[in-house]
PDB file of C-alpha atoms in Angstrom:
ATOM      1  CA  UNK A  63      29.207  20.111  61.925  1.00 75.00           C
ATOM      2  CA  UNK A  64      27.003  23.085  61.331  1.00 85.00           C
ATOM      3  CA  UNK A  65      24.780  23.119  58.313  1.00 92.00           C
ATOM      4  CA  UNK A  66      25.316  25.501  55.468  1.00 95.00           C
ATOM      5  CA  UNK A  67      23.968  29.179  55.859  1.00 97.00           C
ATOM      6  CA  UNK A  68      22.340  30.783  53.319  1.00 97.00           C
ATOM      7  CA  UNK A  69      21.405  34.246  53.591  1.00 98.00           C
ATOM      8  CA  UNK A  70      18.521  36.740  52.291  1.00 98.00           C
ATOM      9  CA  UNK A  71      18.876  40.051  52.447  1.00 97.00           C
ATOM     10  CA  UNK A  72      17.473  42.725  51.010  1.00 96.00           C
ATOM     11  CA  UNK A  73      14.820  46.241  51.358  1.00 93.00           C
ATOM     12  CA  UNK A  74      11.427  45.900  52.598  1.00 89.00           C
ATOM     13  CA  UNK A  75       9.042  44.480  50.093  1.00 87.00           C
ATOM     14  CA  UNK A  76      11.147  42.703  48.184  1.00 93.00           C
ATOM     15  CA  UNK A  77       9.795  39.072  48.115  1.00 93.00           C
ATOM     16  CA  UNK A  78      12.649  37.674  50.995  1.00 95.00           C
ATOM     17  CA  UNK A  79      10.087  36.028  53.500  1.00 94.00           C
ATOM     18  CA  UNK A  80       8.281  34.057  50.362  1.00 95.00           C
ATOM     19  CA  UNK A  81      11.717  33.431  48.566  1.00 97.00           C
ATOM     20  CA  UNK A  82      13.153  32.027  51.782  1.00 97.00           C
ATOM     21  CA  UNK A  83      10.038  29.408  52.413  1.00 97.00           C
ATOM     22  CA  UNK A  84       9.820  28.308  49.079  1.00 96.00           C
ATOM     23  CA  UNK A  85      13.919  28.183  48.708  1.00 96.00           C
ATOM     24  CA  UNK A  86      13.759  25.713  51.869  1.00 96.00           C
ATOM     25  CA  UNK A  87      11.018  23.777  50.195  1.00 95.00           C
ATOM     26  CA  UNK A  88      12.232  23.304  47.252  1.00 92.00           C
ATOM     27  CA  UNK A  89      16.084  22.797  48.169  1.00 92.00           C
ATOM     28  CA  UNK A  90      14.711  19.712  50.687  1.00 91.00           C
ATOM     29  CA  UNK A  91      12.804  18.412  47.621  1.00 88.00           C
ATOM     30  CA  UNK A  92      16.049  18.643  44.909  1.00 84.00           C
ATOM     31  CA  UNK A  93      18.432  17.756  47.231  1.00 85.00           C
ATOM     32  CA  UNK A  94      16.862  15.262  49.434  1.00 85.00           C
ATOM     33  CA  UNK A  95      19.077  17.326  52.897  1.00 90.00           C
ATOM     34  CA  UNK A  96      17.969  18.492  55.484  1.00 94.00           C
ATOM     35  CA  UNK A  97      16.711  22.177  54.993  1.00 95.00           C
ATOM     36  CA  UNK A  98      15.153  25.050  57.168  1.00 97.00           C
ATOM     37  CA  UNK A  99      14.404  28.335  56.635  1.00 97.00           C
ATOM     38  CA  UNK A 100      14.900  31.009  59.486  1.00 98.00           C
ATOM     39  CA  UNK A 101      11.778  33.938  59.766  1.00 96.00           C
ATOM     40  CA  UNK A 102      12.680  37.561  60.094  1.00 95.00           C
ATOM     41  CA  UNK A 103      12.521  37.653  64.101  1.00 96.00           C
ATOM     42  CA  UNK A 104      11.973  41.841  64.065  1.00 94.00           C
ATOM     43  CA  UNK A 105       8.093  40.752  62.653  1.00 91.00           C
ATOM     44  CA  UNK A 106       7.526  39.075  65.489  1.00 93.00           C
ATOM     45  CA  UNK A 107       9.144  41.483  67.875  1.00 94.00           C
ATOM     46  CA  UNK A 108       7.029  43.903  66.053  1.00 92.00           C
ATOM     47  CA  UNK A 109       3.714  41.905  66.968  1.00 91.00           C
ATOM     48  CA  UNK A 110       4.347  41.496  70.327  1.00 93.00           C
ATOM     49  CA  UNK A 111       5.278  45.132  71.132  1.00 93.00           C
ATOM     50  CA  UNK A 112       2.794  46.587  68.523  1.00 92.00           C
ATOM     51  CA  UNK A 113       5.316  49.144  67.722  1.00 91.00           C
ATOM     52  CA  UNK A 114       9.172  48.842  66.054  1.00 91.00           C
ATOM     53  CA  UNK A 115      11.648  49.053  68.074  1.00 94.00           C
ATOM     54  CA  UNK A 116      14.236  52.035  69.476  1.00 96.00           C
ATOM     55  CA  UNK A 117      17.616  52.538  69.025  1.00 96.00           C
ATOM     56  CA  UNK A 118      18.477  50.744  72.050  1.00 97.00           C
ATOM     57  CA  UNK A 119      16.636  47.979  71.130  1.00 97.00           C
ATOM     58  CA  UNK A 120      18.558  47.101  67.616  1.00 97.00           C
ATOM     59  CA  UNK A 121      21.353  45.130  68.980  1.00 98.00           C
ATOM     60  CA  UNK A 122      19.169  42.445  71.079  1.00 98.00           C
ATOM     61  CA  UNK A 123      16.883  41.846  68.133  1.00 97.00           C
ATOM     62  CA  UNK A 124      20.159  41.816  65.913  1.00 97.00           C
ATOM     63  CA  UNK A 125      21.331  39.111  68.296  1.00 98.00           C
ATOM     64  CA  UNK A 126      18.409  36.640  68.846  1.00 98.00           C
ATOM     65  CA  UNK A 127      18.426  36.714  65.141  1.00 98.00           C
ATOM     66  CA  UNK A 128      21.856  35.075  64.725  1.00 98.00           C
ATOM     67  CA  UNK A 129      20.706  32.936  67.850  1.00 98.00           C
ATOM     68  CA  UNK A 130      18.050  31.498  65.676  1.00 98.00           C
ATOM     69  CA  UNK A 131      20.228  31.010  62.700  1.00 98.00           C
ATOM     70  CA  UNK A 132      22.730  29.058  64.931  1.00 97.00           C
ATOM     71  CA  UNK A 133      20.612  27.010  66.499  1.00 97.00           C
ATOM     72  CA  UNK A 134      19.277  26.368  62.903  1.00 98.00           C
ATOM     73  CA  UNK A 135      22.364  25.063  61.444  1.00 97.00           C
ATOM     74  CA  UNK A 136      22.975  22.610  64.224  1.00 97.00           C
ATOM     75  CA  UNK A 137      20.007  20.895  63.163  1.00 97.00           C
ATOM     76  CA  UNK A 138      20.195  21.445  59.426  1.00 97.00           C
ATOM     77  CA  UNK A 139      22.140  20.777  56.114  1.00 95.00           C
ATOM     78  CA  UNK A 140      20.798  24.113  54.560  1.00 96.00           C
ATOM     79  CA  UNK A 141      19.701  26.892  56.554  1.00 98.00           C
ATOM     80  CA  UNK A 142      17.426  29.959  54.264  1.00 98.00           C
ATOM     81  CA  UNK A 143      17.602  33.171  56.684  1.00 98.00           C
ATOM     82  CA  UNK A 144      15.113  35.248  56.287  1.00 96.00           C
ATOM     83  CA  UNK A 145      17.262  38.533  57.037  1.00 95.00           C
ATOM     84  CA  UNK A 146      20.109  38.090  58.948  1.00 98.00           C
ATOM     85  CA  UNK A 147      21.863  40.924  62.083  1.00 98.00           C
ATOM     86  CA  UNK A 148      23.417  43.160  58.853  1.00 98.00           C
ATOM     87  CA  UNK A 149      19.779  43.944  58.034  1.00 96.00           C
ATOM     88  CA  UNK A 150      19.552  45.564  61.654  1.00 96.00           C
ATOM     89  CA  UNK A 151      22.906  47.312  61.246  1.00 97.00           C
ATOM     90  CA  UNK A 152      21.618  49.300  57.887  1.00 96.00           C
ATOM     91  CA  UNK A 153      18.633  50.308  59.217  1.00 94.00           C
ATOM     92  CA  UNK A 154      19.961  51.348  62.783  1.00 95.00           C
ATOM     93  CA  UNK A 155      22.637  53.553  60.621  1.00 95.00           C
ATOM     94  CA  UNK A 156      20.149  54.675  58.426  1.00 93.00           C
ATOM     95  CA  UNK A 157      17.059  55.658  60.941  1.00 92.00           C
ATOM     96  CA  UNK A 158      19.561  55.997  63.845  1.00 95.00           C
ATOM     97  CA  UNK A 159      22.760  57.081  62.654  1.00 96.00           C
ATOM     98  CA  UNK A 160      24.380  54.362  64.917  1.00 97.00           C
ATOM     99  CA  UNK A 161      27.093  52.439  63.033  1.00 96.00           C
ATOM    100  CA  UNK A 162      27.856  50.140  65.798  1.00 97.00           C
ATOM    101  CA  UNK A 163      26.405  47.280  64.794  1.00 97.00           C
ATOM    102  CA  UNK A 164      27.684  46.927  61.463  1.00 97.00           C
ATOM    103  CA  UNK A 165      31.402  45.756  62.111  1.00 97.00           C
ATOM    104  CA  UNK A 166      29.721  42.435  64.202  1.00 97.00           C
ATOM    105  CA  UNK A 167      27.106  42.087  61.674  1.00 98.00           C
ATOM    106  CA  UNK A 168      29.435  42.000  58.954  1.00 97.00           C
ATOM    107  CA  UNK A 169      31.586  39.319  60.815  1.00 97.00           C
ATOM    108  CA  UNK A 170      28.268  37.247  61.441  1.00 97.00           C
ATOM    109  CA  UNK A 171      27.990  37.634  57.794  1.00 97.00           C
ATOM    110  CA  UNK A 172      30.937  36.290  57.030  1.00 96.00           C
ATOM    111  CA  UNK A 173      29.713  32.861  58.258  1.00 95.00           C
ATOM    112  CA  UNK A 174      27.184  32.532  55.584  1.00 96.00           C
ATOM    113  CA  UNK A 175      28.037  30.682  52.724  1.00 95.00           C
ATOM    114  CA  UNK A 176      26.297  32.944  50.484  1.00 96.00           C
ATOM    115  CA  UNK A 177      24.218  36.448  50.510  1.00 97.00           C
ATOM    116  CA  UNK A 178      21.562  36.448  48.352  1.00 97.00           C
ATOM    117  CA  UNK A 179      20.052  39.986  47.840  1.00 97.00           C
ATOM    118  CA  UNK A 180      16.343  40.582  46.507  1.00 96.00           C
ATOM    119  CA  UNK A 181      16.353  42.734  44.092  1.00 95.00           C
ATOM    120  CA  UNK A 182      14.044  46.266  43.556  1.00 93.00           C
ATOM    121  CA  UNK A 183      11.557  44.627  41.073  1.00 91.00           C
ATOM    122  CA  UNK A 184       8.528  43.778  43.056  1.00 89.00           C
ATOM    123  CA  UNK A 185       6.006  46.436  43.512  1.00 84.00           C
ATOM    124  CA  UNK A 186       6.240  47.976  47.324  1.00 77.00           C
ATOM    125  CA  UNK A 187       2.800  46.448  49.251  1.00 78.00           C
ATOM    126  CA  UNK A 188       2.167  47.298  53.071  1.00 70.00           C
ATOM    127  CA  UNK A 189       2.364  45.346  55.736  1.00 65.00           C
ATOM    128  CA  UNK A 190       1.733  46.472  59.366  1.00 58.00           C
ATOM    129  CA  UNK A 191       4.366  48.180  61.434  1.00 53.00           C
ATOM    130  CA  UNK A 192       7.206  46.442  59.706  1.00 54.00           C
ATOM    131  CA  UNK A 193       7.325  48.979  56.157  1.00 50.00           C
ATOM    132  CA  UNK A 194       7.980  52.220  56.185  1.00 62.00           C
ATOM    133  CA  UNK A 195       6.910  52.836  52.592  1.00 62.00           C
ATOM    134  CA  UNK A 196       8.974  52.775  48.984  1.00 72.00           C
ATOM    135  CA  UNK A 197      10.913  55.601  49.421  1.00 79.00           C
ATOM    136  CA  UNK A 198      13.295  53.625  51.678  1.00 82.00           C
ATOM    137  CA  UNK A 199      13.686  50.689  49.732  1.00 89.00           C
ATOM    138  CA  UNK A 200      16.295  52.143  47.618  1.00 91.00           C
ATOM    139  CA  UNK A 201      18.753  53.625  50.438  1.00 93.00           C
ATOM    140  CA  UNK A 202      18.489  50.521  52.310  1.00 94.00           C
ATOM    141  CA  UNK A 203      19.745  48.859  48.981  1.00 95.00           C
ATOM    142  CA  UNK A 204      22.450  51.028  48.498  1.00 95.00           C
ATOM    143  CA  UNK A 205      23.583  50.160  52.101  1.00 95.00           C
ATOM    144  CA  UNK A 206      23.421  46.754  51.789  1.00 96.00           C
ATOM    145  CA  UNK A 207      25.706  47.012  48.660  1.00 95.00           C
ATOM    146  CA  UNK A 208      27.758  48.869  49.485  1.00 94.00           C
ATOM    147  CA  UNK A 209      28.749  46.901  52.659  1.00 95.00           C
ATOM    148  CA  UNK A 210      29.052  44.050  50.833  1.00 95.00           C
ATOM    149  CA  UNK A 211      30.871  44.720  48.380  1.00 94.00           C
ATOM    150  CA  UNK A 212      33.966  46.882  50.727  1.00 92.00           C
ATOM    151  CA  UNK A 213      33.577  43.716  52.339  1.00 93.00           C
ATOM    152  CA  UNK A 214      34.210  41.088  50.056  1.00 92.00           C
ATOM    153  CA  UNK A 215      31.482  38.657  50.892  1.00 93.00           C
ATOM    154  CA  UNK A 216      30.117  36.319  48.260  1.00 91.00           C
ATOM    155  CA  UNK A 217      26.963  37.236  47.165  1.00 95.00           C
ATOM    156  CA  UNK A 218      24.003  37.493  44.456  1.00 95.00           C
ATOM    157  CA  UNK A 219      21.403  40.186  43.030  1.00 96.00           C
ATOM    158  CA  UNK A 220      18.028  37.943  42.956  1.00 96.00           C
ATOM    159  CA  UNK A 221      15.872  39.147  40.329  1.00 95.00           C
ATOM    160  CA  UNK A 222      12.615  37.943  38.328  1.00 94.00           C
ATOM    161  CA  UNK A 223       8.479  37.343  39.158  1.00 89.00           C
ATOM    162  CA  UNK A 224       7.250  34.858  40.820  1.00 87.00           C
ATOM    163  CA  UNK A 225       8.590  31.190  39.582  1.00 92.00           C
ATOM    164  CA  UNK A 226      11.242  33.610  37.835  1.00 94.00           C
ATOM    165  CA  UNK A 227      12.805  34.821  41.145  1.00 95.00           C
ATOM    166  CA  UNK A 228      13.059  30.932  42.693  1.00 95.00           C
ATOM    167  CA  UNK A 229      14.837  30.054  39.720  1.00 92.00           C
ATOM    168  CA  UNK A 230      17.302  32.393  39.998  1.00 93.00           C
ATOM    169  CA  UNK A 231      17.600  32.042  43.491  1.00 94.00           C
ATOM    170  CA  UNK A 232      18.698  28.151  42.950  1.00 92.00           C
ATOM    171  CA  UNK A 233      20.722  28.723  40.203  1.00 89.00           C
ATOM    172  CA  UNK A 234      22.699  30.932  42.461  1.00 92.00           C
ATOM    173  CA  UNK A 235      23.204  28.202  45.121  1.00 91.00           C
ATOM    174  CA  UNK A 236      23.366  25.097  43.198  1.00 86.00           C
ATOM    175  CA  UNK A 237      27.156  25.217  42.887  1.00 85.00           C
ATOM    176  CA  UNK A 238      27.295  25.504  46.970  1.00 87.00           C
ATOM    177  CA  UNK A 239      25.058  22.365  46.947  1.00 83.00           C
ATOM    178  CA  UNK A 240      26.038  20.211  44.622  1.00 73.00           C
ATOM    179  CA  UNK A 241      29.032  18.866  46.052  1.00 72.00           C
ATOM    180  CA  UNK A 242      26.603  17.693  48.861  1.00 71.00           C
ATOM    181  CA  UNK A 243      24.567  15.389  46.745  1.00 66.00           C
ATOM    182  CA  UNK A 244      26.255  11.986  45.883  1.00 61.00           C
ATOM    183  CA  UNK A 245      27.004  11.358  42.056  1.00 59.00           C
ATOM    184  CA  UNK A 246      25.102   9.227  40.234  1.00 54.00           C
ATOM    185  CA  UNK A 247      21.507  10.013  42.073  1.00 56.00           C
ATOM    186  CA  UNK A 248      19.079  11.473  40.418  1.00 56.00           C
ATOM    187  CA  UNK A 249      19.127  14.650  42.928  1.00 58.00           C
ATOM    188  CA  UNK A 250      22.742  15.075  41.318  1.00 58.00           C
ATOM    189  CA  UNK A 251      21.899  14.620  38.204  1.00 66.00           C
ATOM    190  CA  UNK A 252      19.570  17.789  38.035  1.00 66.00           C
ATOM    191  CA  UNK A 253      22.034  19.972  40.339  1.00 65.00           C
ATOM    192  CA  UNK A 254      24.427  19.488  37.845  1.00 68.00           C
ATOM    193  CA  UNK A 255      22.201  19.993  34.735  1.00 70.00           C
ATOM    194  CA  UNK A 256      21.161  23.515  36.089  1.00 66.00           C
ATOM    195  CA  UNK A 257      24.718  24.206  36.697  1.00 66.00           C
ATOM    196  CA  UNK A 258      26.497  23.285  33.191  1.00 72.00           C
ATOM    197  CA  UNK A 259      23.419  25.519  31.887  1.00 69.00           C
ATOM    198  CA  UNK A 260      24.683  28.617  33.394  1.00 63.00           C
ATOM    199  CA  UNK A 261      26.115  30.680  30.769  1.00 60.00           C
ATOM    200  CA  UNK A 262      30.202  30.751  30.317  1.00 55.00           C
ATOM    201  CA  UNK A 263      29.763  34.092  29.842  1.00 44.00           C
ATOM    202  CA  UNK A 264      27.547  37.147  30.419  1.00 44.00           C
ATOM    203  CA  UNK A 265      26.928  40.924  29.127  1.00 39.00           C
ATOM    204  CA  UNK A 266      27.602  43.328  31.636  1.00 40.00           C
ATOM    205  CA  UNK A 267      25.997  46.453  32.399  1.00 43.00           C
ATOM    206  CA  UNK A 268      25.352  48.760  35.236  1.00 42.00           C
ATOM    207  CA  UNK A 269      21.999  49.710  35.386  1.00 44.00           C
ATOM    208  CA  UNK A 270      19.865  46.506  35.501  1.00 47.00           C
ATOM    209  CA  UNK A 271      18.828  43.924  38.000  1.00 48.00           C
ATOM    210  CA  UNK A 272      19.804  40.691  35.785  1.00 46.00           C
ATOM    211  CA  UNK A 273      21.871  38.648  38.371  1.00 45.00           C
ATOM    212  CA  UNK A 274      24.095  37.290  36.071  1.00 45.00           C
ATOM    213  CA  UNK A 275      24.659  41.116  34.535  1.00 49.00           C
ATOM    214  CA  UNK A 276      24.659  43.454  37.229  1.00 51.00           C
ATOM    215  CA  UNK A 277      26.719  41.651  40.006  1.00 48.00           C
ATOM    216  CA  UNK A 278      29.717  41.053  37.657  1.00 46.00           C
ATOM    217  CA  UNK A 279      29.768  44.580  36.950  1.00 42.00           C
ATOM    218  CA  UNK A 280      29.731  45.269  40.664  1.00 45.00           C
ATOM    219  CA  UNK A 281      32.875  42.851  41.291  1.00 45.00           C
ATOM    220  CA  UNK A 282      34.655  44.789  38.856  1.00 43.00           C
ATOM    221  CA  UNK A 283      33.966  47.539  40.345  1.00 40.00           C
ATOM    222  CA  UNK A 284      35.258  46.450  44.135  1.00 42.00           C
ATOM    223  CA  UNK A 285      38.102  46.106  42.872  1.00 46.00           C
ATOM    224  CA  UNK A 286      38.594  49.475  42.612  1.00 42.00           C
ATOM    225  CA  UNK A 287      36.742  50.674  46.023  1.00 40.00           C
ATOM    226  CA  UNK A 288      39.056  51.013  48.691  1.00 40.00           C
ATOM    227  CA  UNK A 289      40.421  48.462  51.138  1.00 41.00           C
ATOM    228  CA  UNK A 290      39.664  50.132  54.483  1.00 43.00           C
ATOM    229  CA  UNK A 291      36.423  50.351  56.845  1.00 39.00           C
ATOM    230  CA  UNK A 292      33.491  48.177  55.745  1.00 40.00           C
ATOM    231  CA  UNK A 293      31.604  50.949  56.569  1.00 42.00           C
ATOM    232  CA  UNK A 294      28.923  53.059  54.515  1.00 43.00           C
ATOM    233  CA  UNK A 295      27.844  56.423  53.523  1.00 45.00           C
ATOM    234  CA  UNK A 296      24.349  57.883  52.895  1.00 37.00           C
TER     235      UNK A 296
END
């Protein structure tokens, strides 16, 4: 049976490569399973080329990405992805104007058990070929929300600094986990603490990057979006 995928996703400079490592780390440590995180495979690409790649060149790296993953979960109870092929899609339709790869990447998606999506907190910081600077970071956020929410997948905004972010990155998977974890162990015990702390209930706004806040308001407001392509516009 394949392990359980958990992806990061998210605009450059957003914390997903550190979040990912130390959400492996300390998931293995809670939980006692079997976890793994997955690195972006575009870095690499990058590194090896020493340039980014061309339109023509988005689907393969796209591709070996979900390879990766895959090959991951085989292995794994918990799988982290660092980025995942939807992450390709946006920025192929957004530097590209090539859709194409969005309706697969979506469906790859889909396999996840949960999106979690960095929020635009962190300050922007270079690094190499890979960033194209912070004016992107906020398009490629819109994208990403706006695919996910036409297309229904579970996800969660993943705010705060440093210690701040992990926290609310585990508080956003601990109900995925904790049926994993036999009752009774001490692992269990402190899934289950973190979840029945969760508040019943939260203030909603629109504007904000609180988890809890902002991505209620955003299911409330697919509802309303309509029901056909899973598509986005710029």
């Amino acid at each position: 049976m394949a392990g359980l995928c958990i992806a990061i996703v998210g605009a450059e400079s957003t914390g997903k490569s550190r979040l990912a490592q130390d959400l492996a780390l300390r998931l293995a440590a809670d939980t006692g399973l079997r976890c793994t995180f997955v690195p972006e495979y575009l870095r690499d690409w990058c590194e090896r080329a020493g340039r980014t790649p061309r339109a023509d060149e988005q689907a393969a790296i796209a591709r070996v990405q979900l390879e990766l993953i895959d090959a991951a979960r085989i292995t794994h109870d918990v799988v982290i992805a660092d980025t995942t092929p939807l992450m390709t899609a946006v920025y192929s339709r957004l530097l590209f104007d090539d859709a194409s790869l969005l309706p697969g990447a979506l469906e790859a998606q889909r396999r996840c058990a949960l999106t979690l999506l960095t929020a635009l907190d962190l300050p922007w910081v270079a690094d190499g070929l890979q960033r194209d600077g912070a004016h992107v970071q906020a398009p490629v956020d819109a994208a990403l929300r706006q695919a996910l929410i036409r297309s229904q997948l579970s996800w969660a905004v993943i705010a705060g600094q440093g210690q701040d972010r992990l926290e609310a990155a585990l508080t956003a998977v601990t109900p995925l986990l904790t049926p994993q974890v036999k009752a009774g162990q001490g692992l269990f015990t402190r899934l289950q603490a973190r979840q029945d702390a969760l508040p019943s209930q939260a203030w909603i706004c629109r504007d904000c990057d609180v988890p809890e806040c902002e991505h209620a308001s955003l299911q409330r407001t697919r509802g309303r979006e309509s029901a056909g392509s899973p598509g986005f516009d710029t």
